[in-house]
Amino acid sequence: MAEPIVQIRNLSKIYQQGEINVTALDNISLDIAGAEFLTLMGPSGSGKSTLLHIIAGIDRPTSGECRVQNVDVTKLNESQLADWRNQNVGFIFQTFNLIPVLTAAENVELPLLLTQLSKKQRHNQVATALELVGLSDRSKHLPRQLSGGQEQRVAIARALVTDPALIVADEPTGNLDSHSAHEVLGVLQSLRRDAGKTIIMVTHDPKAAAFGTRQIHLEKGELS
Amino acid sequence: MTISAFILKNALRNKRRALLSVSSVAASLFLLVTLQVALRELTQPPESSGAELRVAVRNKISLTNPLPARQRGVIERIPGVAGVTPFTWFGGKYKNEGGMTFAQFAIDPKALGTVFNDAKMDAAGYIAFNQQKDSCVIGKITAEKYGLKPGDRFSLESTVYPGSLTFRVAGIYSGTPDDRNMLFRQDYLDDSIGMPGYVGMWWLKVKSAAGMPRVIAAVNKAFENTSAEVRAESERAFQLGFISMLGNIKALVASLSTVVVFTLVLVSASTMSMAIRERFRELAILKALGFRRRELFAFILAESFGLAVAGAVIGIGAAYCLYTFGDISKMTHGIFVTFEVTPRIIGFSAMVAALLGIVSAIAPSLSVARMSVVNGLKTLD
Ligand SMILES: Nc1ncnc2c1ncn2[C@@H]1O[C@H](COP(=O)(O)OP(=O)(O)OP(=O)(O)O)[C@@H](O)[C@H]1O
Ligand SMILES: [Mg+2]
């Protein structure tokens, strides 16, 4: 196997709730290769989201390390981490989390506002991203004028517009009917296959998990 | 899309709230400007030209105690004095009007061209005033208010002296900061219902501003240890004496202004907090996408500042237009005359608005800074 894109070593996350400690992640080690479509399954409360958040640099572990493309994200400070996220990760959430006052294209453009790209370059990238998710004709629509599946595909376009190596998705089809879910999963699949993206997706749905190239299970904070 | 377009879209996403918050800032700043202008006018009445050469001489005991007319000769002999006139309050009521809407004073008719030479009038008016004992001159504002013209006759019933007097209008003057007084002749008062041998107070004109302190000292000294000791002071000091009686009004206006500003800060800060709280989840998304705290601060500050400045432009602008182009003297029935919105007042109010924009952004910025992406994502929208 080539150099893994994500290397997790002895990662633990413990929440302190007064007297009680809740162990969300218990000493996890895991390698994820480039261009892998990893699906993460497990019962509710098993720590799937927590793991995903740490890999994506929006949460910090209690101990252990998490290297993404040889950068230990647990060591970055707040502002370095923000930059890192902007350049290296794309997020997709269960609720689509688009900004309601912005059109599809403007939502997709948001992460690019932090880059040095010219207006024209931004527009090109937005157009490419929307085309990849099959929504070129909806670019001027506001989120409320889109179906749930279309909203989620806009969110995918936003996640990939900065061309990050890694895309993380937390139950991206959780709010969708099976037809829309199928569309979204198809898009993710093609991103891995055609663009070589590494995708980590949390899901409860075995059918969704089947779209991935590898499945792992979490149980009470441990890999099983 | 640009960053500023993004900020604008956010600020205007709830149009009704944006409109209400801009309006509340506008209304409050309009009020603040009004209060400041009123305060300024109360504490710094407009100065007439020639004021720096005028001296008021009144009875040391109080303004209401008269002075003996024989003092005039003594004052006139003091070096540096260019002119003297008695100045006696008549306290007349016009027709059946309840309150007194303009003041009347008995003077020496020659003083109009010397001591009170800032009052301008046509030559015929001066001649008539000097020739006819029962004549009077009236300020333009009062003349217009009552429709009085040269040659008209009218009566005033005095609240100081027994009875009433009939006057003939000799002329209409203008050019003083407040053209409302009526001036008539001391000899007419003395020879009818007045108190011959006594006057209300003296007004002096000195030859040079440099000589003013010496003249004041000399006048005060001249009547020391007489039955009618006097207090001489510059016109400015004399006016300030009245203003100190307005001390409470000043404090009232100042505390009103404070309350206005304070309320405005509370309203704006809570509006802004609400606007941001509603968007907590979106701000968490922005954080996840790589926006740093300082960028989110800038968004919040720009929005808060923008709303405050929009309100300020409307509120201060409206006040400026109204008080500059409107006839404030008519609107307030002559209570306020110039009601000038000075650059200083505009600057002060604009600064209040700017601070308001900044202060309102503090609390939401802090809560956004404290918010972790994960917790922010969990907030329901
Ligand atoms: N902020 C928190 N404070 C305390 N405990 C927390 C916090 N966030 C998560 N936990 C706990 O950590 C554990 C893992 O949570 P996590 O959200 O990762 O589960 P999950 O596998 O994503 O579950 P689900 O499938 O329901 O989304 C849970 O037991 C949860 O109660
Ligand atoms: Mg979860």
XYZ file of C-alpha atoms and ligand atoms in Angstrom:
637
model
C 0.000 0.000 0.000
C 1.204 3.484 -0.838
C 1.803 6.025 1.895
C -1.574 6.336 3.694
C -3.233 9.736 3.455
C -4.612 9.506 7.008
C -2.635 7.919 9.853
C -4.349 7.670 13.218
C -2.382 6.505 16.226
C -3.731 5.747 19.708
C -6.461 8.308 19.371
C -8.735 8.803 22.379
C -11.469 11.276 23.101
C -12.859 11.446 26.598
C -15.627 13.834 27.588
C -15.681 14.809 31.216
C -19.164 15.216 32.544
C -18.754 16.150 36.160
C -17.770 12.935 37.949
C -18.328 10.664 34.965
C -15.982 10.255 32.007
C -17.571 9.421 28.690
C -15.103 7.662 26.411
C -16.161 8.527 22.868
C -13.014 7.129 21.237
C -10.852 4.562 22.921
C -7.263 4.279 21.696
C -7.967 4.009 17.998
C -5.325 3.386 15.341
C -6.238 3.427 11.691
C -4.675 4.044 8.272
C -6.634 5.306 5.303
C -5.115 5.086 1.866
C -5.379 7.710 -0.857
C -8.398 7.368 -3.142
C -10.152 5.161 -0.647
C -13.918 5.485 -0.055
C -14.087 4.460 3.580
C -17.463 3.958 5.205
C -17.762 4.143 8.949
C -20.628 2.281 10.577
C -21.715 1.485 14.085
C -24.498 2.027 16.562
C -25.576 5.436 17.724
C -23.158 6.919 20.214
C -20.286 4.696 19.147
C -18.068 7.655 18.290
C -18.353 7.832 14.505
C -18.975 11.568 14.318
C -16.306 12.243 16.897
C -13.708 10.376 14.851
C -14.757 12.142 11.679
C -14.584 15.557 13.365
C -11.061 14.938 14.609
C -9.827 13.767 11.205
C -11.408 16.850 9.636
C -9.806 19.179 12.156
C -12.928 20.609 13.787
C -12.496 18.739 17.072
C -9.477 17.808 19.141
C -8.668 14.436 20.688
C -7.819 13.973 24.343
C -4.697 12.039 23.328
C -3.076 10.401 20.342
C -2.199 11.716 16.950
C -3.931 12.116 13.662
C -1.778 12.768 10.596
C -3.393 13.814 7.392
C -0.983 13.985 4.450
C 1.795 13.948 7.033
C 0.459 16.930 8.986
C -0.487 16.177 12.565
C -3.703 18.153 12.746
C -3.885 17.752 16.517
C -0.802 19.990 16.806
C -2.063 22.901 14.722
C -3.337 26.017 16.419
C -6.807 27.448 15.860
C -5.917 29.672 12.933
C -3.533 27.215 11.225
C -6.262 24.622 11.518
C -8.766 26.943 9.851
C -6.397 27.431 6.911
C -5.690 23.745 6.782
C -9.397 22.887 6.667
C -9.978 25.375 3.909
C -7.306 23.825 1.724
C -7.420 20.145 2.600
C -10.886 19.004 3.651
C -14.371 19.199 2.239
C -17.328 18.759 4.587
C -20.723 17.266 3.944
C -23.236 17.145 6.784
C -26.468 15.334 7.360
C -28.472 18.530 7.306
C -27.294 20.305 4.219
C -26.213 23.470 5.948
C -26.327 25.815 3.033
C -26.578 29.539 3.720
C -30.237 30.331 2.949
C -29.657 33.838 1.558
C -27.058 32.714 -0.954
C -27.715 31.045 -4.288
C -26.346 27.588 -5.065
C -23.369 29.101 -6.871
C -22.689 31.588 -4.077
C -22.811 28.824 -1.473
C -20.311 26.847 -3.476
C -18.121 29.928 -3.851
C -17.893 30.575 -0.076
C -14.698 28.585 0.659
C -13.022 30.248 -2.318
C -13.483 33.701 -0.787
C -10.629 32.775 1.519
C -8.269 32.057 -1.360
C -6.265 34.368 -3.596
C -8.194 33.310 -6.694
C -9.501 35.960 -9.056
C -13.198 36.394 -9.577
C -12.977 34.640 -12.919
C -11.039 31.707 -11.513
C -13.572 31.405 -8.711
C -16.424 31.366 -11.190
C -14.732 28.681 -13.263
C -14.165 26.487 -10.257
C -17.725 26.947 -9.050
C -19.027 26.038 -12.501
C -16.848 22.925 -12.619
C -17.951 21.831 -9.149
C -21.629 22.335 -9.955
C -21.178 20.428 -13.152
C -19.578 17.506 -11.323
C -22.690 17.190 -9.151
C -24.985 17.701 -12.125
C -26.484 21.028 -11.048
C -25.173 23.512 -13.605
C -28.715 24.561 -14.412
C -29.548 25.326 -10.767
C -26.708 27.704 -9.983
C -28.971 30.741 -9.501
C -31.429 28.927 -7.237
C -31.701 29.625 -3.547
C -31.529 26.590 -1.227
C -35.271 26.738 -0.559
C -35.894 26.433 -4.283
C -34.017 23.119 -4.414
C -34.996 19.586 -3.431
C -33.227 17.895 -0.516
C -31.117 15.808 -2.846
C -30.165 18.869 -4.873
C -29.261 20.780 -1.714
C -26.994 17.967 -0.640
C -25.353 17.917 -4.050
C -24.739 21.665 -3.751
C -23.122 20.917 -0.384
C -20.927 18.319 -2.125
C -19.971 20.903 -4.752
C -19.031 23.291 -1.920
C -16.949 20.527 -0.313
C -14.965 19.844 -3.448
C -14.654 23.329 -4.934
C -11.285 23.941 -3.255
C -10.107 20.611 -4.663
C -9.238 19.052 -1.282
C -7.659 15.610 -1.110
C -10.048 14.542 1.620
C -13.836 14.700 1.771
C -15.652 13.803 4.972
C -19.385 13.164 5.086
C -21.457 12.567 8.210
C -24.601 10.665 7.266
C -24.961 12.587 4.001
C -27.995 10.563 2.955
C -29.655 10.498 6.371
C -32.261 13.062 5.368
C -32.836 11.878 1.813
C -35.233 9.509 0.104
C -33.632 6.490 -1.530
C -33.602 7.986 -5.012
C -31.840 11.170 -3.911
C -29.558 9.149 -1.674
C -28.566 7.083 -4.653
C -27.720 10.199 -6.651
C -25.608 11.623 -3.852
C -23.749 8.378 -3.292
C -23.158 8.081 -7.025
C -21.557 11.500 -7.042
C -19.301 10.582 -4.115
C -18.363 7.351 -5.800
C -17.394 9.096 -9.006
C -15.346 11.641 -7.075
C -13.206 8.830 -5.766
C -13.079 6.970 -9.024
C -12.597 9.876 -11.448
C -10.929 12.533 -9.308
C -9.007 10.328 -6.902
C -10.519 11.882 -3.788
C -10.288 10.143 -0.459
C -13.730 9.944 1.076
C -14.702 9.079 4.617
C -18.405 8.650 5.120
C -20.370 7.861 8.263
C -23.597 6.028 7.593
C -26.207 3.861 9.275
C -27.380 2.439 5.994
C -25.674 -0.788 4.804
C -26.831 -0.042 1.249
C -25.017 3.293 1.378
C -21.984 1.633 2.863
C -21.883 -0.664 -0.138
C -20.847 2.304 -2.298
C -17.539 2.472 -0.442
C -14.358 0.568 -1.035
C -13.843 -0.408 2.590
C -16.065 -0.558 5.657
C -15.044 -0.222 9.261
C -17.177 -0.570 12.371
C -17.037 1.334 15.591
C -18.444 -0.068 18.788
C -18.305 1.906 22.047
C -15.382 3.936 20.761
C -13.364 0.975 19.542
C -12.821 -0.447 16.079
C -14.297 -3.864 15.669
C -19.856 37.249 -4.990
C -17.601 39.424 -2.905
C -17.127 39.498 0.849
C -19.019 42.786 1.066
C -21.923 41.368 -0.946
C -22.001 38.480 1.499
C -22.083 40.848 4.471
C -24.828 42.906 2.856
C -26.947 39.846 2.142
C -26.575 38.757 5.733
C -27.477 42.159 7.122
C -30.571 42.366 4.970
C -31.718 38.778 5.338
C -34.356 39.783 7.828
C -35.504 42.963 6.141
C -38.037 43.925 8.744
C -35.547 43.620 11.552
C -32.900 45.521 9.625
C -35.436 48.268 8.923
C -36.541 48.416 12.544
C -33.039 48.545 13.895
C -31.975 51.218 11.415
C -35.102 53.191 12.331
C -34.485 52.921 16.039
C -30.926 54.168 15.592
C -32.177 56.947 13.314
C -34.907 58.062 15.736
C -32.564 57.996 18.712
C -29.845 59.940 16.952
C -32.373 62.474 15.737
C -33.376 62.937 19.349
C -29.770 63.070 20.492
C -28.906 65.762 17.953
C -32.001 67.726 18.976
C -31.068 67.536 22.639
C -27.483 68.574 21.954
C -28.553 71.507 19.812
C -31.084 72.610 22.421
C -28.479 72.315 25.142
C -26.016 74.350 23.155
C -28.532 77.061 22.480
C -29.544 77.223 26.132
C -25.986 77.444 27.388
C -24.483 79.527 24.591
C -27.084 81.986 23.442
C -26.191 83.562 20.127
C -24.022 86.626 20.648
C -24.996 89.843 18.981
C -22.423 91.926 17.254
C -21.317 94.647 19.570
C -21.875 92.439 22.610
C -18.180 92.571 23.373
C -18.483 96.324 23.871
C -21.619 96.294 26.019
C -21.821 96.401 29.782
C -24.881 95.657 31.900
C -25.268 97.547 35.153
C -27.842 96.371 37.633
C -28.684 96.798 41.275
C -26.278 94.755 43.369
C -29.126 93.374 45.469
C -31.081 91.964 42.566
C -32.187 92.617 39.053
C -35.657 93.569 40.239
C -34.433 96.411 42.461
C -34.472 99.695 40.519
C -31.572 102.126 40.216
C -31.738 105.905 40.713
C -31.813 107.842 37.440
C -29.219 110.298 38.765
C -26.522 107.614 38.408
C -26.523 108.375 34.704
C -24.491 111.527 35.004
C -21.840 109.743 37.042
C -21.576 106.883 34.583
C -21.332 109.202 31.592
C -18.317 110.920 33.096
C -16.348 107.670 33.489
C -13.588 107.642 30.865
C -14.080 105.043 28.131
C -17.880 105.119 28.215
C -19.329 105.797 24.765
C -23.007 105.745 25.607
C -25.519 104.959 28.355
C -29.185 104.145 28.343
C -31.702 103.162 30.954
C -33.304 99.812 30.402
C -36.537 99.353 32.293
C -38.704 96.318 32.117
C -42.348 97.114 31.451
C -43.839 93.613 31.724
C -46.733 94.438 29.419
C -49.380 92.014 28.281
C -50.504 92.241 24.692
C -54.284 92.274 24.395
C -55.714 89.372 26.294
C -52.884 86.978 25.784
C -52.193 84.906 28.864
C -48.422 84.808 28.927
C -45.959 87.431 27.846
C -44.714 86.519 24.429
C -42.253 89.355 23.989
C -40.442 91.653 26.364
C -40.681 95.451 26.416
C -38.071 97.831 27.750
C -37.969 101.576 28.175
C -34.760 103.124 26.857
C -33.262 106.407 25.779
C -34.238 106.730 22.095
C -30.739 107.892 21.145
C -29.304 104.604 22.455
C -30.812 102.706 19.554
C -28.128 103.965 17.225
C -25.314 103.717 19.772
C -25.630 101.158 22.559
C -27.887 98.821 20.602
C -26.511 99.572 17.164
C -26.771 95.949 16.061
C -30.522 96.539 15.645
C -30.977 97.820 12.114
C -33.929 99.958 11.046
C -34.743 102.378 8.281
C -33.959 106.081 8.822
C -37.636 107.055 9.096
C -37.944 104.754 12.079
C -35.083 106.464 13.916
C -36.536 109.904 13.228
C -40.003 108.950 14.404
C -38.640 107.252 17.499
C -36.677 110.388 18.418
C -39.511 112.786 17.704
C -42.613 111.110 19.073
C -42.651 110.447 22.771
C -45.219 107.640 22.603
C -43.439 105.777 19.840
C -41.789 102.412 20.028
C -39.717 100.086 17.886
C -40.462 96.403 17.546
C -38.377 93.422 16.582
C -39.210 91.849 13.247
C -40.325 88.505 14.711
C -42.864 90.107 17.038
C -44.051 92.551 14.390
C -44.703 89.704 11.986
C -46.372 87.629 14.622
C -48.913 90.350 15.445
C -49.025 91.959 12.036
C -47.800 95.348 13.315
C -46.630 98.008 10.877
C -45.153 101.496 11.363
C -47.923 103.867 12.281
C -50.030 101.209 14.043
C -51.168 101.850 17.571
C -51.610 99.291 20.318
C -51.909 99.138 24.099
C -50.051 97.100 26.653
C -51.197 96.518 30.179
C -48.251 96.559 32.526
C -47.814 93.946 35.212
C -45.212 96.132 36.906
C -46.768 99.580 36.827
C -50.414 100.452 37.429
C -52.426 100.713 34.235
C -51.731 100.453 30.562
C -49.999 102.530 27.894
C -50.736 103.113 24.250
C -47.834 103.037 21.808
C -47.307 104.075 18.236
C -45.034 101.889 16.087
C -42.153 103.994 14.804
C -40.237 101.230 13.068
C -39.402 97.574 12.810
C -35.827 96.543 13.584
C -33.895 93.423 12.753
C -30.335 92.168 12.854
C -30.042 91.166 16.502
C -29.779 87.450 17.260
C -33.327 87.471 18.525
C -35.522 90.194 16.999
C -38.406 90.013 19.425
C -38.149 92.824 21.944
C -40.123 96.021 21.913
C -38.256 99.180 22.907
C -39.980 102.408 23.896
C -39.056 105.680 25.565
C -38.130 106.017 29.212
C -39.457 109.594 29.292
C -42.865 108.357 28.109
C -42.932 105.865 30.986
C -41.739 108.439 33.524
C -44.371 110.977 32.495
C -47.281 108.523 32.599
C -47.566 105.544 34.896
C -43.874 105.027 35.658
C -41.682 105.806 38.627
C -39.821 109.011 37.727
C -36.301 109.141 39.069
C -35.774 105.397 38.822
C -34.775 103.033 36.054
C -34.581 99.239 35.862
C -30.923 98.969 34.925
C -28.297 100.588 32.670
C -26.714 99.408 29.497
C -23.395 100.971 28.541
C -21.352 100.983 25.427
C -17.607 101.211 25.949
C -15.193 102.681 23.448
C -12.887 99.659 23.176
C -12.884 96.064 24.282
C -9.537 96.688 25.965
C -11.096 99.371 28.118
C -13.924 97.108 29.252
C -12.434 95.774 32.529
C -11.461 99.271 33.605
C -14.926 100.684 32.891
C -16.586 97.811 34.760
C -14.362 98.356 37.768
C -14.926 102.111 37.673
C -18.729 101.750 37.520
C -18.776 99.303 40.418
C -16.530 101.599 42.441
C -18.477 104.777 41.663
C -21.547 103.628 43.595
C -19.854 101.790 46.425
C -21.297 102.742 49.780
C -24.244 104.542 48.218
C -27.873 103.587 48.758
C -27.866 101.834 45.405
C -24.716 99.800 44.912
C -24.451 98.314 41.445
C -23.065 95.283 39.724
C -21.548 95.976 36.321
C -20.611 93.093 34.067
C -20.050 92.287 30.432
C -23.045 91.284 28.348
C -21.720 87.740 28.235
C -21.362 87.500 32.005
C -24.795 89.024 32.429
C -26.326 86.392 30.148
C -24.459 83.628 31.896
C -26.058 84.841 35.088
C -29.407 83.962 33.562
C -28.063 80.699 32.269
C -26.969 79.529 35.684
C -30.650 79.595 36.504
C -30.986 77.072 33.688
C -28.557 74.739 35.425
C -31.251 72.192 36.148
C -32.433 72.171 32.576
C -28.884 71.557 31.500
C -28.570 68.588 33.837
C -31.924 67.327 32.638
C -30.948 67.521 28.992
C -27.632 65.845 29.724
C -29.283 62.984 31.572
C -31.904 62.616 28.850
C -29.106 62.296 26.309
C -27.447 59.652 28.458
C -30.670 57.697 28.714
C -31.181 57.900 24.952
C -27.695 56.591 24.267
C -27.926 53.915 26.933
C -31.271 52.619 25.674
C -29.982 52.661 22.143
C -26.963 50.583 23.106
C -29.168 48.022 24.863
C -31.592 47.785 21.963
C -28.879 47.520 19.313
C -26.778 45.067 21.282
C -29.711 42.758 21.862
C -30.863 43.020 18.259
C -27.393 42.172 17.052
C -27.055 39.283 19.517
C -30.349 37.891 18.309
C -29.379 38.239 14.665
C -26.149 36.360 15.283
C -27.671 33.705 17.536
C -30.093 32.835 14.772
C -27.136 32.222 12.517
C -24.972 30.331 14.972
C -25.110 27.153 12.984
C -24.209 28.942 9.763
C -21.283 30.599 11.471
C -20.142 27.151 12.621
C -20.300 26.005 9.002
C -18.237 29.004 7.948
C -15.707 28.083 10.622
C -15.623 24.526 9.321
C -15.031 25.841 5.806
C -11.928 27.621 7.058
C -13.123 31.092 8.076
C -11.142 32.225 11.073
C -12.367 34.108 14.099
C -11.085 37.388 12.849
C -12.998 37.015 9.606
C -16.182 36.181 11.451
C -15.557 39.189 13.751
C -15.182 41.343 10.697
C -18.495 40.079 9.315
C -20.313 40.777 12.566
C -18.656 44.138 13.068
C -19.331 45.231 9.509
C -22.973 44.286 9.814
C -23.416 45.962 13.176
C -21.468 49.028 12.096
C -23.344 49.208 8.815
C -26.730 49.198 10.502
C -25.629 51.848 13.014
C -24.158 54.073 10.330
C -27.230 53.744 8.115
C -29.362 54.796 11.081
C -26.987 57.639 11.879
C -27.005 59.003 8.348
C -30.800 59.056 8.331
C -31.260 60.386 11.877
C -28.526 63.019 11.850
C -29.326 63.944 8.260
C -32.998 64.458 9.053
C -32.164 66.609 12.076
C -29.670 68.631 10.072
C -32.124 69.279 7.252
C -35.001 70.105 9.540
C -33.060 72.516 11.738
C -31.052 74.066 8.940
C -33.768 74.525 6.343
C -36.811 74.624 8.610
C -37.920 77.768 10.451
C -37.132 76.707 13.977
C -38.143 80.024 15.472
C -41.645 79.598 14.066
C -41.860 75.936 15.060
C -40.915 76.625 18.670
C -42.812 79.921 18.847
C -39.574 81.754 19.314
C -38.215 79.716 22.206
C -35.272 78.683 20.077
C -33.841 81.011 17.483
C -30.840 79.684 15.627
C -30.936 76.003 16.608
C -27.741 75.403 14.732
C -26.586 71.829 14.100
C -22.860 72.465 14.447
C -20.159 70.207 12.958
C -19.197 69.404 16.507
C -22.662 68.069 17.303
C -22.728 66.084 14.052
C -19.306 64.685 14.886
C -20.333 63.768 18.401
C -23.496 62.019 17.243
C -21.664 60.182 14.478
C -19.132 59.028 17.035
C -21.929 57.765 19.269
C -23.264 55.799 16.284
C -19.839 54.380 15.457
C -19.273 53.309 19.050
C -22.746 51.844 19.066
C -21.887 49.714 16.045
C -18.727 48.502 17.723
C -20.231 47.881 21.155
C -23.168 45.951 19.699
C -20.744 43.633 17.922
C -18.810 42.736 21.071
C -21.156 40.241 22.723
C -22.001 38.290 19.560
C -18.334 38.257 18.539
C -17.352 36.815 21.890
C -19.918 34.061 21.727
C -18.891 33.212 18.178
C -15.259 33.107 19.263
C -16.089 30.721 22.088
C -18.230 28.489 19.919
C -16.557 25.279 18.790
C -17.487 24.098 15.327
C -18.886 20.870 16.716
C -21.116 22.595 19.253
C -22.159 25.210 16.743
C -23.252 22.510 14.325
C -25.393 20.978 17.035
C -27.407 24.152 17.593
C -30.771 23.911 15.981
C -31.791 26.485 13.481
N -20.067 17.424 23.819
C -20.177 16.207 24.376
N -20.156 16.098 25.714
C -20.236 14.877 26.293
N -20.347 13.752 25.623
C -20.383 13.806 24.283
C -20.291 15.039 23.595
N -20.335 14.797 22.276
C -20.460 13.446 22.148
N -20.477 12.871 23.347
C -20.555 11.417 23.593
O -19.576 10.769 22.841
C -20.076 9.561 22.328
C -19.872 9.500 20.820
O -20.664 10.466 20.193
P -20.774 10.597 18.627
O -21.543 11.796 18.323
O -19.416 10.500 18.055
O -21.603 9.298 18.257
P -22.076 8.786 16.833
O -21.467 7.491 16.651
O -21.822 9.829 15.820
O -23.638 8.627 17.080
P -24.837 8.878 16.051
O -24.842 7.710 15.144
O -26.024 8.917 16.916
O -24.563 10.170 15.351
C -21.536 9.492 22.750
O -21.648 8.604 23.842
C -21.884 10.874 23.154
O -22.796 10.853 24.221
Mg -22.992 11.040 14.585
